[in-house]
Each structure stands twice: as structure tokens, then as C-alpha cells.
Short mmCIF file of C-alpha atoms and ligand atoms in Angstrom, two decimals:
data_model
loop_
_atom_site.label_atom_id
_atom_site.label_comp_id
_atom_site.label_asym_id
_atom_site.label_seq_id
_atom_site.Cartn_x
_atom_site.Cartn_y
_atom_site.Cartn_z
CA MET A 73 -71.53 7.13 -238.30
CA THR A 74 -70.64 3.51 -238.90
CA GLY A 75 -73.27 0.93 -239.66
CA ARG A 76 -76.36 1.40 -241.65
CA PRO A 77 -78.49 4.54 -240.97
CA TYR A 78 -82.17 3.73 -240.35
CA LEU A 79 -84.56 6.36 -241.57
CA ALA A 80 -87.68 5.74 -239.48
CA ILE A 81 -89.77 8.64 -240.83
CA PRO A 82 -93.22 7.97 -242.45
CA GLY A 83 -91.98 8.34 -245.97
CA PRO A 84 -89.72 8.10 -247.75
CA SER A 85 -89.30 4.70 -246.28
CA PRO A 86 -86.26 2.39 -246.49
CA VAL A 87 -85.77 1.25 -250.17
CA PRO A 88 -84.60 -2.40 -250.40
CA ASP A 89 -81.18 -2.85 -252.09
CA ARG A 90 -82.79 -5.17 -254.51
CA VAL A 91 -85.11 -2.30 -255.69
CA LEU A 92 -82.18 0.05 -255.98
CA ASN A 93 -80.23 -2.49 -257.92
CA ALA A 94 -83.18 -3.14 -260.24
CA MET A 95 -83.08 0.62 -261.05
CA HIS A 96 -79.29 0.66 -261.58
CA ARG A 97 -79.19 -0.02 -265.33
CA ALA A 98 -79.08 1.67 -268.69
CA SER A 99 -82.08 3.53 -270.11
CA PRO A 100 -84.41 1.32 -272.04
CA ASN A 101 -86.19 2.02 -275.36
CA ILE A 102 -89.59 3.33 -274.49
CA TYR A 103 -91.19 2.51 -277.82
CA GLU A 104 -90.96 -1.25 -277.77
CA GLY A 105 -89.46 -4.19 -275.83
CA GLU A 106 -89.01 -4.98 -272.23
CA ILE A 107 -90.43 -1.80 -270.53
CA VAL A 108 -93.64 -2.10 -272.56
CA GLU A 109 -94.16 -5.71 -271.58
CA MET A 110 -93.11 -5.10 -267.95
CA THR A 111 -95.64 -2.30 -267.61
CA ARG A 112 -98.61 -4.67 -268.39
CA GLY A 113 -97.55 -6.93 -265.49
CA VAL A 114 -96.93 -3.90 -263.18
CA VAL A 115 -100.46 -2.65 -263.88
CA ALA A 116 -102.05 -6.07 -263.09
CA ASP A 117 -100.00 -6.34 -259.90
CA LEU A 118 -100.79 -2.82 -258.75
CA LYS A 119 -104.52 -3.86 -258.91
CA ARG A 120 -103.64 -6.75 -256.57
CA VAL A 121 -102.14 -4.30 -254.05
CA ALA A 122 -105.44 -2.52 -253.72
CA CYS A 123 -107.39 -5.68 -254.01
CA THR A 124 -109.40 -4.62 -257.06
CA ASP A 125 -110.16 -6.00 -260.52
CA GLN A 126 -111.13 -2.48 -261.75
CA HIS A 127 -108.57 0.20 -262.89
CA VAL A 128 -105.46 1.91 -261.93
CA ALA A 129 -103.78 5.05 -263.31
CA ILE A 130 -100.11 5.88 -262.74
CA TYR A 131 -98.74 9.37 -262.55
CA ILE A 132 -95.26 10.77 -262.29
CA ALA A 133 -95.96 12.63 -259.06
CA ASN A 134 -96.07 12.36 -255.32
CA GLY A 135 -99.07 11.97 -252.95
CA HIS A 136 -100.15 15.58 -253.53
CA GLY A 137 -100.21 14.74 -257.23
CA ALA A 138 -102.45 11.73 -256.55
CA TRP A 139 -104.80 13.99 -254.58
CA GLU A 140 -105.06 16.42 -257.35
CA ALA A 141 -105.44 13.65 -259.96
CA ALA A 142 -108.35 12.16 -258.06
CA ALA A 143 -109.94 15.55 -257.58
CA ALA A 144 -109.65 16.56 -261.21
CA ASN A 145 -111.48 13.40 -262.35
CA MET A 146 -114.21 13.42 -259.75
CA PHE A 147 -115.39 17.00 -259.78
CA SER A 148 -116.48 19.91 -261.82
CA ARG A 149 -115.94 23.51 -260.70
CA GLY A 150 -118.56 24.37 -258.03
CA ASP A 151 -119.37 20.78 -257.13
CA LYS A 152 -119.50 19.79 -253.46
CA ALA A 153 -117.29 17.34 -251.54
CA LEU A 154 -117.58 15.92 -248.04
CA VAL A 155 -114.06 15.78 -246.66
CA VAL A 156 -113.45 13.66 -243.59
CA ALA A 157 -110.43 14.85 -241.61
CA THR A 158 -108.69 12.85 -238.83
CA GLY A 159 -105.45 14.77 -238.78
CA ARG A 160 -103.31 16.98 -241.09
CA PHE A 161 -103.69 14.97 -244.31
CA GLY A 162 -107.45 15.02 -244.68
CA ILE A 163 -107.22 18.87 -244.20
CA GLY A 164 -104.65 18.98 -246.92
CA TRP A 165 -106.74 17.03 -249.39
CA GLY A 166 -109.61 19.39 -248.65
CA GLU A 167 -107.34 22.43 -249.28
CA THR A 168 -106.41 20.94 -252.68
CA LEU A 169 -110.09 20.62 -253.55
CA ARG A 170 -110.89 24.21 -252.53
CA ALA A 171 -107.98 25.57 -254.56
CA LEU A 172 -109.44 23.75 -257.60
CA GLY A 173 -112.81 25.40 -257.11
CA VAL A 174 -114.67 22.55 -255.35
CA GLU A 175 -117.01 23.51 -252.40
CA VAL A 176 -115.83 21.55 -249.34
CA ALA A 177 -117.90 20.54 -246.45
CA LEU A 178 -115.34 19.57 -243.79
CA LEU A 179 -116.07 17.02 -241.06
CA ASP A 180 -113.16 17.38 -238.80
CA PHE A 181 -112.66 14.76 -236.06
CA GLY A 182 -109.59 16.44 -234.56
CA LYS A 183 -106.05 15.09 -234.09
CA SER A 184 -106.46 12.03 -232.04
CA ALA A 185 -109.54 10.03 -233.05
CA PRO A 186 -110.95 8.30 -236.19
CA ALA A 187 -114.13 9.46 -237.84
CA ASP A 188 -117.53 8.75 -236.36
CA PRO A 189 -119.40 7.09 -239.22
CA GLN A 190 -122.74 8.26 -237.87
CA ARG A 191 -121.84 11.91 -238.58
CA ILE A 192 -121.07 10.94 -242.13
CA THR A 193 -124.54 9.39 -242.51
CA ASP A 194 -126.05 12.49 -240.98
CA ALA A 195 -124.21 14.86 -243.28
CA LEU A 196 -125.20 12.93 -246.34
CA ARG A 197 -128.86 12.64 -245.29
CA LYS A 198 -129.01 16.45 -245.14
CA ASP A 199 -127.84 16.58 -248.81
CA THR A 200 -131.28 15.55 -250.14
CA ALA A 201 -130.49 17.10 -253.51
CA HIS A 202 -127.36 14.90 -253.81
CA GLN A 203 -125.05 17.78 -254.51
CA ILE A 204 -122.18 16.09 -252.77
CA LYS A 205 -120.22 14.27 -255.51
CA ALA A 206 -117.71 12.42 -253.31
CA VAL A 207 -116.85 11.53 -249.71
CA LEU A 208 -113.07 11.78 -249.14
CA VAL A 209 -111.49 9.83 -246.27
CA THR A 210 -107.84 9.36 -245.19
CA HIS A 211 -107.29 5.64 -244.25
CA VAL A 212 -104.45 6.31 -241.85
CA ASP A 213 -103.61 9.95 -241.31
CA THR A 214 -99.83 10.04 -241.11
CA ALA A 215 -99.82 12.99 -238.76
CA SER A 216 -102.20 11.70 -236.05
CA THR A 217 -101.71 8.07 -237.02
CA ALA A 218 -105.45 7.53 -236.53
CA ARG A 219 -106.93 4.75 -238.72
CA ASN A 220 -110.42 4.94 -240.06
CA ASP A 221 -112.69 1.93 -240.40
CA LEU A 222 -113.27 1.98 -244.09
CA ARG A 223 -115.94 -0.70 -244.10
CA ALA A 224 -117.97 1.23 -241.43
CA ILE A 225 -117.77 4.38 -243.54
CA ARG A 226 -118.96 2.49 -246.66
CA ALA A 227 -121.94 1.30 -244.50
CA ALA A 228 -122.51 4.91 -243.34
CA ILE A 229 -122.71 6.16 -246.93
CA ASP A 230 -125.13 3.27 -247.73
CA ALA A 231 -127.22 4.05 -244.69
CA ALA A 232 -127.87 7.52 -246.19
CA ALA A 233 -128.69 5.93 -249.57
CA HIS A 234 -126.42 8.59 -251.06
CA PRO A 235 -124.90 8.09 -254.57
CA ALA A 236 -121.66 9.95 -253.77
CA LEU A 237 -118.30 8.42 -254.87
CA TYR A 238 -116.22 7.05 -251.96
CA ALA A 239 -112.58 8.10 -252.25
CA VAL A 240 -109.77 6.97 -249.88
CA ASP A 241 -106.25 8.41 -249.28
CA ALA A 242 -104.21 5.17 -248.72
CA VAL A 243 -100.83 6.65 -249.26
CA ALA A 244 -99.70 5.63 -245.72
CA THR A 245 -101.37 2.25 -245.68
CA LEU A 246 -100.94 0.38 -249.02
CA GLY A 247 -98.89 -2.72 -248.35
CA CYS A 248 -99.11 -2.14 -244.60
CA ASP A 249 -102.71 -2.07 -243.30
CA PRO A 250 -105.46 -4.20 -244.88
CA LEU A 251 -107.40 -2.40 -247.59
CA GLN A 252 -109.72 -4.18 -250.03
CA MET A 253 -111.09 -1.75 -252.55
CA ASP A 254 -113.66 -3.96 -254.26
CA ASP A 255 -114.93 -5.90 -251.26
CA TRP A 256 -115.21 -2.67 -249.19
CA GLY A 257 -117.07 -0.69 -251.96
CA ILE A 258 -114.37 2.02 -252.46
CA ASP A 259 -114.48 3.95 -255.76
CA VAL A 260 -111.10 5.73 -255.67
CA VAL A 261 -107.95 4.89 -253.83
CA VAL A 262 -104.87 7.17 -253.96
CA GLY A 263 -101.39 5.99 -253.18
CA ALA A 264 -97.71 6.96 -253.77
CA SER A 265 -94.56 5.02 -254.21
CA GLN A 266 -92.43 6.01 -251.24
CA LYS A 267 -94.24 4.46 -248.28
CA GLY A 268 -95.39 0.85 -247.99
CA LEU A 269 -94.53 0.25 -251.65
CA MET A 270 -90.76 0.60 -250.88
CA LEU A 271 -89.71 2.83 -253.74
CA PRO A 272 -88.23 6.34 -253.95
CA PRO A 273 -90.90 9.15 -254.20
CA GLY A 274 -91.87 9.81 -257.76
CA LEU A 275 -94.93 7.69 -258.58
CA ALA A 276 -98.49 8.37 -257.73
CA PHE A 277 -101.27 5.77 -258.15
CA VAL A 278 -105.07 6.27 -258.48
CA TRP A 279 -107.18 3.14 -258.46
CA VAL A 280 -110.57 3.84 -260.08
CA SER A 281 -113.86 1.88 -259.95
CA ASP A 282 -116.18 1.49 -263.03
CA LYS A 283 -118.58 3.79 -261.28
CA ALA A 284 -115.94 6.51 -260.87
CA LEU A 285 -114.67 6.03 -264.42
CA ALA A 286 -118.18 6.56 -265.76
CA ALA A 287 -118.83 9.59 -263.49
CA SER A 288 -115.60 11.24 -264.60
CA GLN A 289 -116.95 11.71 -268.14
CA SER A 290 -118.60 14.88 -266.90
CA ALA A 291 -115.88 16.16 -264.52
CA ASP A 292 -114.79 19.42 -265.99
CA LEU A 293 -111.75 19.88 -263.76
CA SER A 294 -110.00 17.23 -265.73
CA THR A 295 -107.08 18.41 -267.88
CA PRO A 296 -105.03 16.43 -270.55
CA TYR A 297 -102.35 15.47 -268.09
CA TRP A 298 -104.50 14.59 -265.15
CA ASN A 299 -107.28 12.80 -266.97
CA TRP A 300 -107.18 9.33 -265.75
CA ARG A 301 -109.05 7.73 -268.73
CA PRO A 302 -106.07 7.43 -271.22
CA ARG A 303 -103.91 6.08 -268.43
CA VAL A 304 -106.45 3.54 -267.52
CA VAL A 305 -107.38 2.32 -271.00
CA GLY A 306 -103.84 3.00 -272.45
CA ALA A 307 -104.32 2.14 -276.15
CA GLN A 308 -100.85 3.53 -276.83
CA PHE A 309 -97.96 2.86 -274.35
CA TYR A 310 -97.23 6.55 -273.80
CA GLN A 311 -100.71 7.14 -272.68
CA TYR A 312 -100.24 5.17 -269.49
CA PHE A 313 -97.93 8.02 -268.38
CA GLY A 314 -99.06 10.98 -270.30
CA GLY A 315 -95.70 11.04 -272.01
CA THR A 316 -92.30 9.37 -271.39
CA ALA A 317 -92.55 6.43 -269.04
CA PRO A 318 -90.82 6.73 -265.61
CA THR A 319 -88.47 4.02 -266.74
CA HIS A 320 -86.32 3.39 -263.69
CA HIS A 321 -89.21 3.66 -261.28
CA ILE A 322 -90.96 0.94 -263.32
CA PHE A 323 -87.94 -1.29 -262.93
CA GLY A 324 -87.93 -0.67 -259.27
CA LEU A 325 -91.60 -1.07 -258.91
CA ARG A 326 -91.45 -4.41 -260.64
CA GLU A 327 -88.97 -5.64 -258.09
CA ALA A 328 -90.91 -4.20 -255.10
CA LEU A 329 -94.14 -5.78 -256.30
CA THR A 330 -92.45 -9.24 -256.68
CA MET A 331 -91.11 -8.89 -253.21
CA LEU A 332 -94.47 -7.82 -251.77
CA LEU A 333 -96.89 -9.98 -253.69
CA GLU A 334 -94.97 -13.06 -254.75
CA GLU A 335 -92.31 -13.60 -252.10
CA GLU A 336 -93.88 -12.31 -248.92
CA GLY A 337 -97.54 -12.12 -249.91
CA LEU A 338 -99.89 -9.20 -249.07
CA ASP A 339 -101.54 -11.01 -246.13
CA ALA A 340 -98.12 -11.68 -244.59
CA ALA A 341 -96.97 -8.12 -245.15
CA TRP A 342 -100.18 -6.92 -243.39
CA HIS A 343 -99.58 -9.27 -240.55
CA ARG A 344 -95.88 -8.19 -240.28
CA HIS A 345 -96.83 -4.52 -239.98
CA GLY A 346 -99.39 -5.39 -237.27
CA ARG A 347 -96.85 -7.27 -235.29
CA LEU A 348 -94.23 -4.49 -235.50
CA ALA A 349 -96.90 -1.84 -234.60
CA ARG A 350 -97.91 -3.81 -231.50
CA SER A 351 -94.27 -4.00 -230.52
CA VAL A 352 -93.89 -0.19 -230.74
CA TRP A 353 -97.10 0.35 -228.78
CA ALA A 354 -96.00 -2.04 -226.10
CA ALA A 355 -92.77 -0.13 -225.58
CA PHE A 356 -94.66 3.17 -225.31
CA ASP A 357 -97.14 1.65 -222.88
CA ALA A 358 -94.21 0.74 -220.59
CA TRP A 359 -92.55 4.10 -220.95
CA ALA A 360 -95.85 5.80 -220.16
CA GLY A 361 -95.70 4.67 -216.56
CA GLU A 362 -96.26 7.66 -214.21
CA PRO A 363 -95.07 10.32 -214.01
CA SER A 364 -93.38 10.39 -217.35
CA GLY A 365 -96.25 11.94 -219.32
CA ILE A 366 -95.14 9.77 -222.42
CA GLY A 367 -98.09 8.52 -224.27
CA LEU A 368 -99.38 7.46 -227.71
CA ASN A 369 -101.50 9.90 -229.63
CA ILE A 370 -104.30 7.37 -230.31
CA VAL A 371 -105.60 5.81 -227.24
CA GLU A 372 -107.60 2.90 -228.53
CA PRO A 373 -105.40 0.22 -230.33
CA ALA A 374 -108.08 -0.59 -232.90
CA HIS A 375 -108.02 3.11 -233.93
CA ARG A 376 -104.22 3.07 -234.70
CA GLY A 377 -102.50 2.62 -238.02
CA HIS A 378 -100.00 -0.14 -238.42
CA SER A 379 -97.31 1.70 -240.42
CA VAL A 380 -96.57 4.69 -238.17
CA THR A 381 -97.08 5.65 -234.56
CA ALA A 382 -97.47 9.21 -233.28
CA ALA A 383 -96.42 9.82 -229.66
CA ARG A 384 -95.82 12.53 -226.98
CA ILE A 385 -92.72 12.86 -224.82
CA PRO A 386 -93.23 16.06 -222.85
CA GLN A 387 -90.98 18.89 -221.83
CA GLY A 388 -89.42 18.96 -225.25
CA GLY A 389 -88.36 15.44 -224.79
CA ALA A 390 -89.41 14.30 -228.23
CA THR A 391 -87.15 16.70 -230.15
CA ARG A 392 -84.20 16.10 -227.72
CA LEU A 393 -84.56 12.39 -228.22
CA ARG A 394 -84.76 12.67 -231.99
CA ARG A 395 -81.57 14.68 -232.11
CA TRP A 396 -79.74 12.25 -229.76
CA LEU A 397 -80.84 9.28 -231.88
CA GLU A 398 -79.48 10.92 -235.02
CA ALA A 399 -76.20 11.81 -233.45
CA GLU A 400 -75.62 8.74 -231.46
CA ALA A 401 -77.55 5.81 -232.88
CA GLY A 402 -78.01 6.25 -236.62
CA VAL A 403 -81.79 6.38 -236.18
CA THR A 404 -83.93 9.16 -237.63
CA LEU A 405 -87.42 9.45 -236.26
CA GLY A 406 -90.23 11.52 -237.70
CA ILE A 407 -91.13 14.94 -236.45
CA GLY A 408 -94.62 15.41 -234.87
CA LEU A 409 -96.67 16.75 -237.74
CA GLY A 410 -99.54 19.09 -237.30
CA MET A 411 -99.77 18.57 -233.59
CA ALA A 412 -98.35 22.06 -232.81
CA LEU A 413 -96.75 24.81 -234.96
CA PRO A 414 -92.99 24.71 -235.21
CA ALA A 415 -92.75 28.02 -233.25
CA GLU A 416 -94.83 26.64 -230.31
CA PRO A 417 -92.97 24.94 -227.37
CA ALA A 418 -95.38 21.95 -227.67
CA TYR A 419 -93.93 21.22 -231.15
CA ASP A 420 -90.95 19.64 -229.40
CA ASP A 421 -93.22 17.29 -227.45
CA PHE A 422 -94.26 15.11 -230.43
CA LEU A 423 -92.58 12.59 -232.65
CA ARG A 424 -93.52 9.74 -234.92
CA VAL A 425 -91.93 6.29 -235.25
CA ALA A 426 -92.37 4.79 -238.77
CA HIS A 427 -92.59 1.03 -239.19
CA MET A 428 -93.52 1.17 -242.76
CA GLY A 429 -92.55 -0.91 -245.87
CA HIS A 430 -89.16 -2.63 -245.91
CA VAL A 431 -88.83 -3.05 -242.13
CA ASN A 432 -88.36 -6.11 -239.92
CA ALA A 433 -88.01 -6.83 -236.15
CA HIS A 434 -84.33 -5.98 -235.75
CA MET A 435 -85.00 -2.54 -237.33
CA THR A 436 -88.02 -1.71 -235.24
CA LEU A 437 -86.83 -3.39 -231.92
CA GLY A 438 -83.44 -1.73 -232.55
CA ALA A 439 -85.03 1.65 -232.92
CA LEU A 440 -86.95 1.08 -229.71
CA ALA A 441 -83.87 0.02 -227.80
CA SER A 442 -82.02 3.07 -229.11
CA MET A 443 -84.85 5.27 -227.97
CA GLU A 444 -84.64 3.75 -224.49
CA ALA A 445 -80.90 4.33 -224.39
CA GLY A 446 -81.49 7.91 -225.47
CA MET A 447 -84.11 8.51 -222.74
CA GLN A 448 -81.63 7.22 -220.26
CA ALA A 449 -78.76 9.33 -221.56
CA LEU A 450 -80.87 12.41 -221.63
CA GLY A 451 -82.54 11.87 -218.26
CA ILE A 452 -86.00 11.85 -219.84
CA PRO A 453 -88.37 10.42 -217.28
CA HIS A 454 -89.84 7.13 -218.59
CA GLY A 455 -91.32 3.89 -217.19
CA ALA A 456 -89.02 0.94 -217.17
CA GLY A 457 -89.08 -2.05 -219.43
CA GLY A 458 -90.03 -0.71 -222.83
CA VAL A 459 -87.64 -2.84 -224.74
CA ASP A 460 -88.69 -5.95 -222.79
CA ALA A 461 -92.38 -5.24 -223.50
CA ALA A 462 -91.66 -4.76 -227.16
CA ALA A 463 -89.74 -8.03 -227.40
CA ARG A 464 -92.56 -9.85 -225.65
CA ALA A 465 -95.22 -8.24 -227.90
CA PHE A 466 -93.23 -9.35 -231.01
CA SER A 467 -92.62 -12.83 -229.81
CA ALA A 468 -96.33 -13.27 -228.63
CA ALA A 469 -97.71 -12.23 -232.00
CA SER A 470 -96.00 -14.78 -234.16
C1 PLP B 147 -97.32 11.07 -247.30
C2 PLP B 147 -98.76 11.25 -247.44
C3 PLP B 147 -99.40 12.12 -248.30
C4 PLP B 147 -98.58 13.07 -249.23
O1 PLP B 147 -97.68 12.48 -249.96
P1 PLP B 147 -96.53 13.32 -250.70
O2 PLP B 147 -95.88 12.35 -251.50
O3 PLP B 147 -95.71 13.92 -249.53
O4 PLP B 147 -97.24 14.46 -251.49
C5 PLP B 147 -100.73 12.18 -248.41
N1 PLP B 147 -101.53 11.42 -247.66
C6 PLP B 147 -101.01 10.57 -246.73
C7 PLP B 147 -101.87 9.73 -245.83
C8 PLP B 147 -99.62 10.44 -246.62
O5 PLP B 147 -99.05 9.62 -245.70
#
């Protein structure tokens, strides 16, 4: 395949050449010098990514590692958690908690809608003994692509006057969808390097409020490696990482944070993702014309994430289109995740288009045009004018 392949799956996302180049260098001394200095700036800038003045812990791990890190520091064995699921990833975080010995009350809102904050208030009001130690929410569930209203959920917790910590999985949203940890009263935010932060997989981040840091003193699931306190206070350099620093990831992260925060700016990055998302939705709305059966998984635009879009193309069209795009167009779309089991015929009716991280109009509009070409080539019924609608949506939302 000539030209540049475009991996439009929701993580790992495209890594900028500048980030790869920043990583392409000799190993540094980890005891003194540049990497020690660089890490201080990286930590300060990571706090800007989550809009917090509080704390951040870095782990050599992926998103699952961030889940476990957050859990280990918030809970003791036998504690209760209220887990809000709006797709596959909330369920997964809950499974991690259960495996660690936390008692999970699951509020499952299905695969195509955000959480109803009132039900969170109701669940917390019933917990008059305040046994629930934390409420766990996925900001955008990468399987359903439903986005939760994090401010409304904060208000729902406050309405119950419940002291639980408020923890958010923002793996799919950091750098893409607005998230303001301090202003929105969030205690714990988990993230990973390979999505909106434009790095290869390998780093996990857990942002921690003062309240969560204080509460973690008594969390007995904490182990030496996962304990966030030494990573947060980091008197010795090695303590930031529980051992050897992830040297080349730090070089890459430095470059990615400069691109995101200094050159583009976080507000502009959020705006760019919104614009690209609306272009994708506009294409699908055109393709959805009867009788194609094509449609977005989340009906209400305000409930959709801005970094990835889940959609349905019936009669196995989604899988056929994905395969055609890989073979003919150099575009790799994401599989439908958690909508049906791989053995079920419906599995082939779902796909996801990522527009996450290091992406711009020609990548997203190019992917959409390639999709339309594929639907024509494969004879997949679709409404006309998807590419035109996407171009109009992009140009309108300047
Ligand atoms: C990708 C993702 C995860 C899991 O991250 P891994 O690095 O695959 O472990 C968790 N939550 C959300 C919302 C994600 O998008």
C-alpha cells in the first residue's frame, strides 16, 4: 500500500513524527541531569491537561493499570463502590474492583445512553451509613461512545450529600473532550498515553485530589508499586515511577505536551475534536437515509463523545467495509466493541471511527470519503451525500 496508512481505531492513536523523533535517542542517565529536570515540567504540564492544581501519579502501565492504581488507593477489601456503566469500559472497571475484593453496586445504563444523574442521587441516598467509598464514572465509554455529563454527576453526588470520592475514567477523552477536574469537583481522573495524548501505549496517569490523597491513607488494597503517594510527593526521583523511569516515553510525552498545551492550546484541541466529530456525524446522518439502516449508536448529539464514534451498518456491512478500507484505502477503522459477541452475526454490523489525538480535517474527511467509496464498491445501501455533508459541517464549524 502506497501513501501513509491511517489507523483510525480508538487507541493506539496516530503518534506524531515529532513525538517519535523525540524518543529516537540514546538512553539518558536516570540519576541526574536532563531527564530529572524534564520530569518536573512534565508533571506540571500533566496537571494542566486535567485542569487541576492538585496531584498526578505516573505509572508504567496502560489504562487497565490506571484502573487498578486508582482502585488500590481508594478502597480497602470489603469496601463498597458505586460503578456507573455506559458501555463496556465501565463494566470492565467494575470487574477490576470485584477482583480486588471491593463490593460493587453496578448502575448499568446500557450500551447507547449516558447515565441518568438522578439514579446516582437515589443510589447514594439509600446508602445512609455512607459505606460507598467512591462513585466511578467513565467520561466517554469508548465502546458505546456515550459521553457522561460530569458536572451533572457531581451535582447528583452533592444532592445526596454523600461524602464518596468521585472518580472518572478519562482515558478516551483527555486532550479531546473538555474535562476540568478542579472546577468540576472530581477527586480521581485516570488516563493513558495512547489516546488523546498522542504517545505509544505504556504510560498510565492518575490525577488525585487532596481529598483522595488524604482518604488513601487508610486504603488497605494499596501495595508498594501501586501506592500513589510516593509518586505524587516524589522526594527521590525514582519514586515518581516506582523504579526506573520510562525514559523514552518521557521524551515523547514532553514533545506531545508541548504540541498540545503550548502550540495548539487545550481549548483549541477541544474545539478541533468537536469540529471533526460533527463532520463524522454529518456523514452518518446523510448515509442513514432510508432504507439503509445505517445509524449512529448515540442518538442525541450532546450525549456523544468527540474522540470516537460508534455506528451500525447492517447486514454485516460494518465488517465488510472495514476489510475493504484496509485492503483498498489504507484506512483501518475500529471494530464494534461490546455491542455483540464476536460469534454473533450482529458483531459484523458495528464499527467505530476514531477521530482522536493527532488528527486533522484531511485525515477524518479522507477516511469518510474512503468509507463512502467502499460502500459504493461493496453495494452497501446508503443515503447519498455523506462526504458533502461532512465537508459542510467542517466548514461551518470554523
Ligand atoms: C482504552 C480505554 C481503556 C483501557 O485502556 P488500555 O490501555 O487498553 O488498558 C479504559 N477506559 C477507556 C475509556 C478507554 O478508552
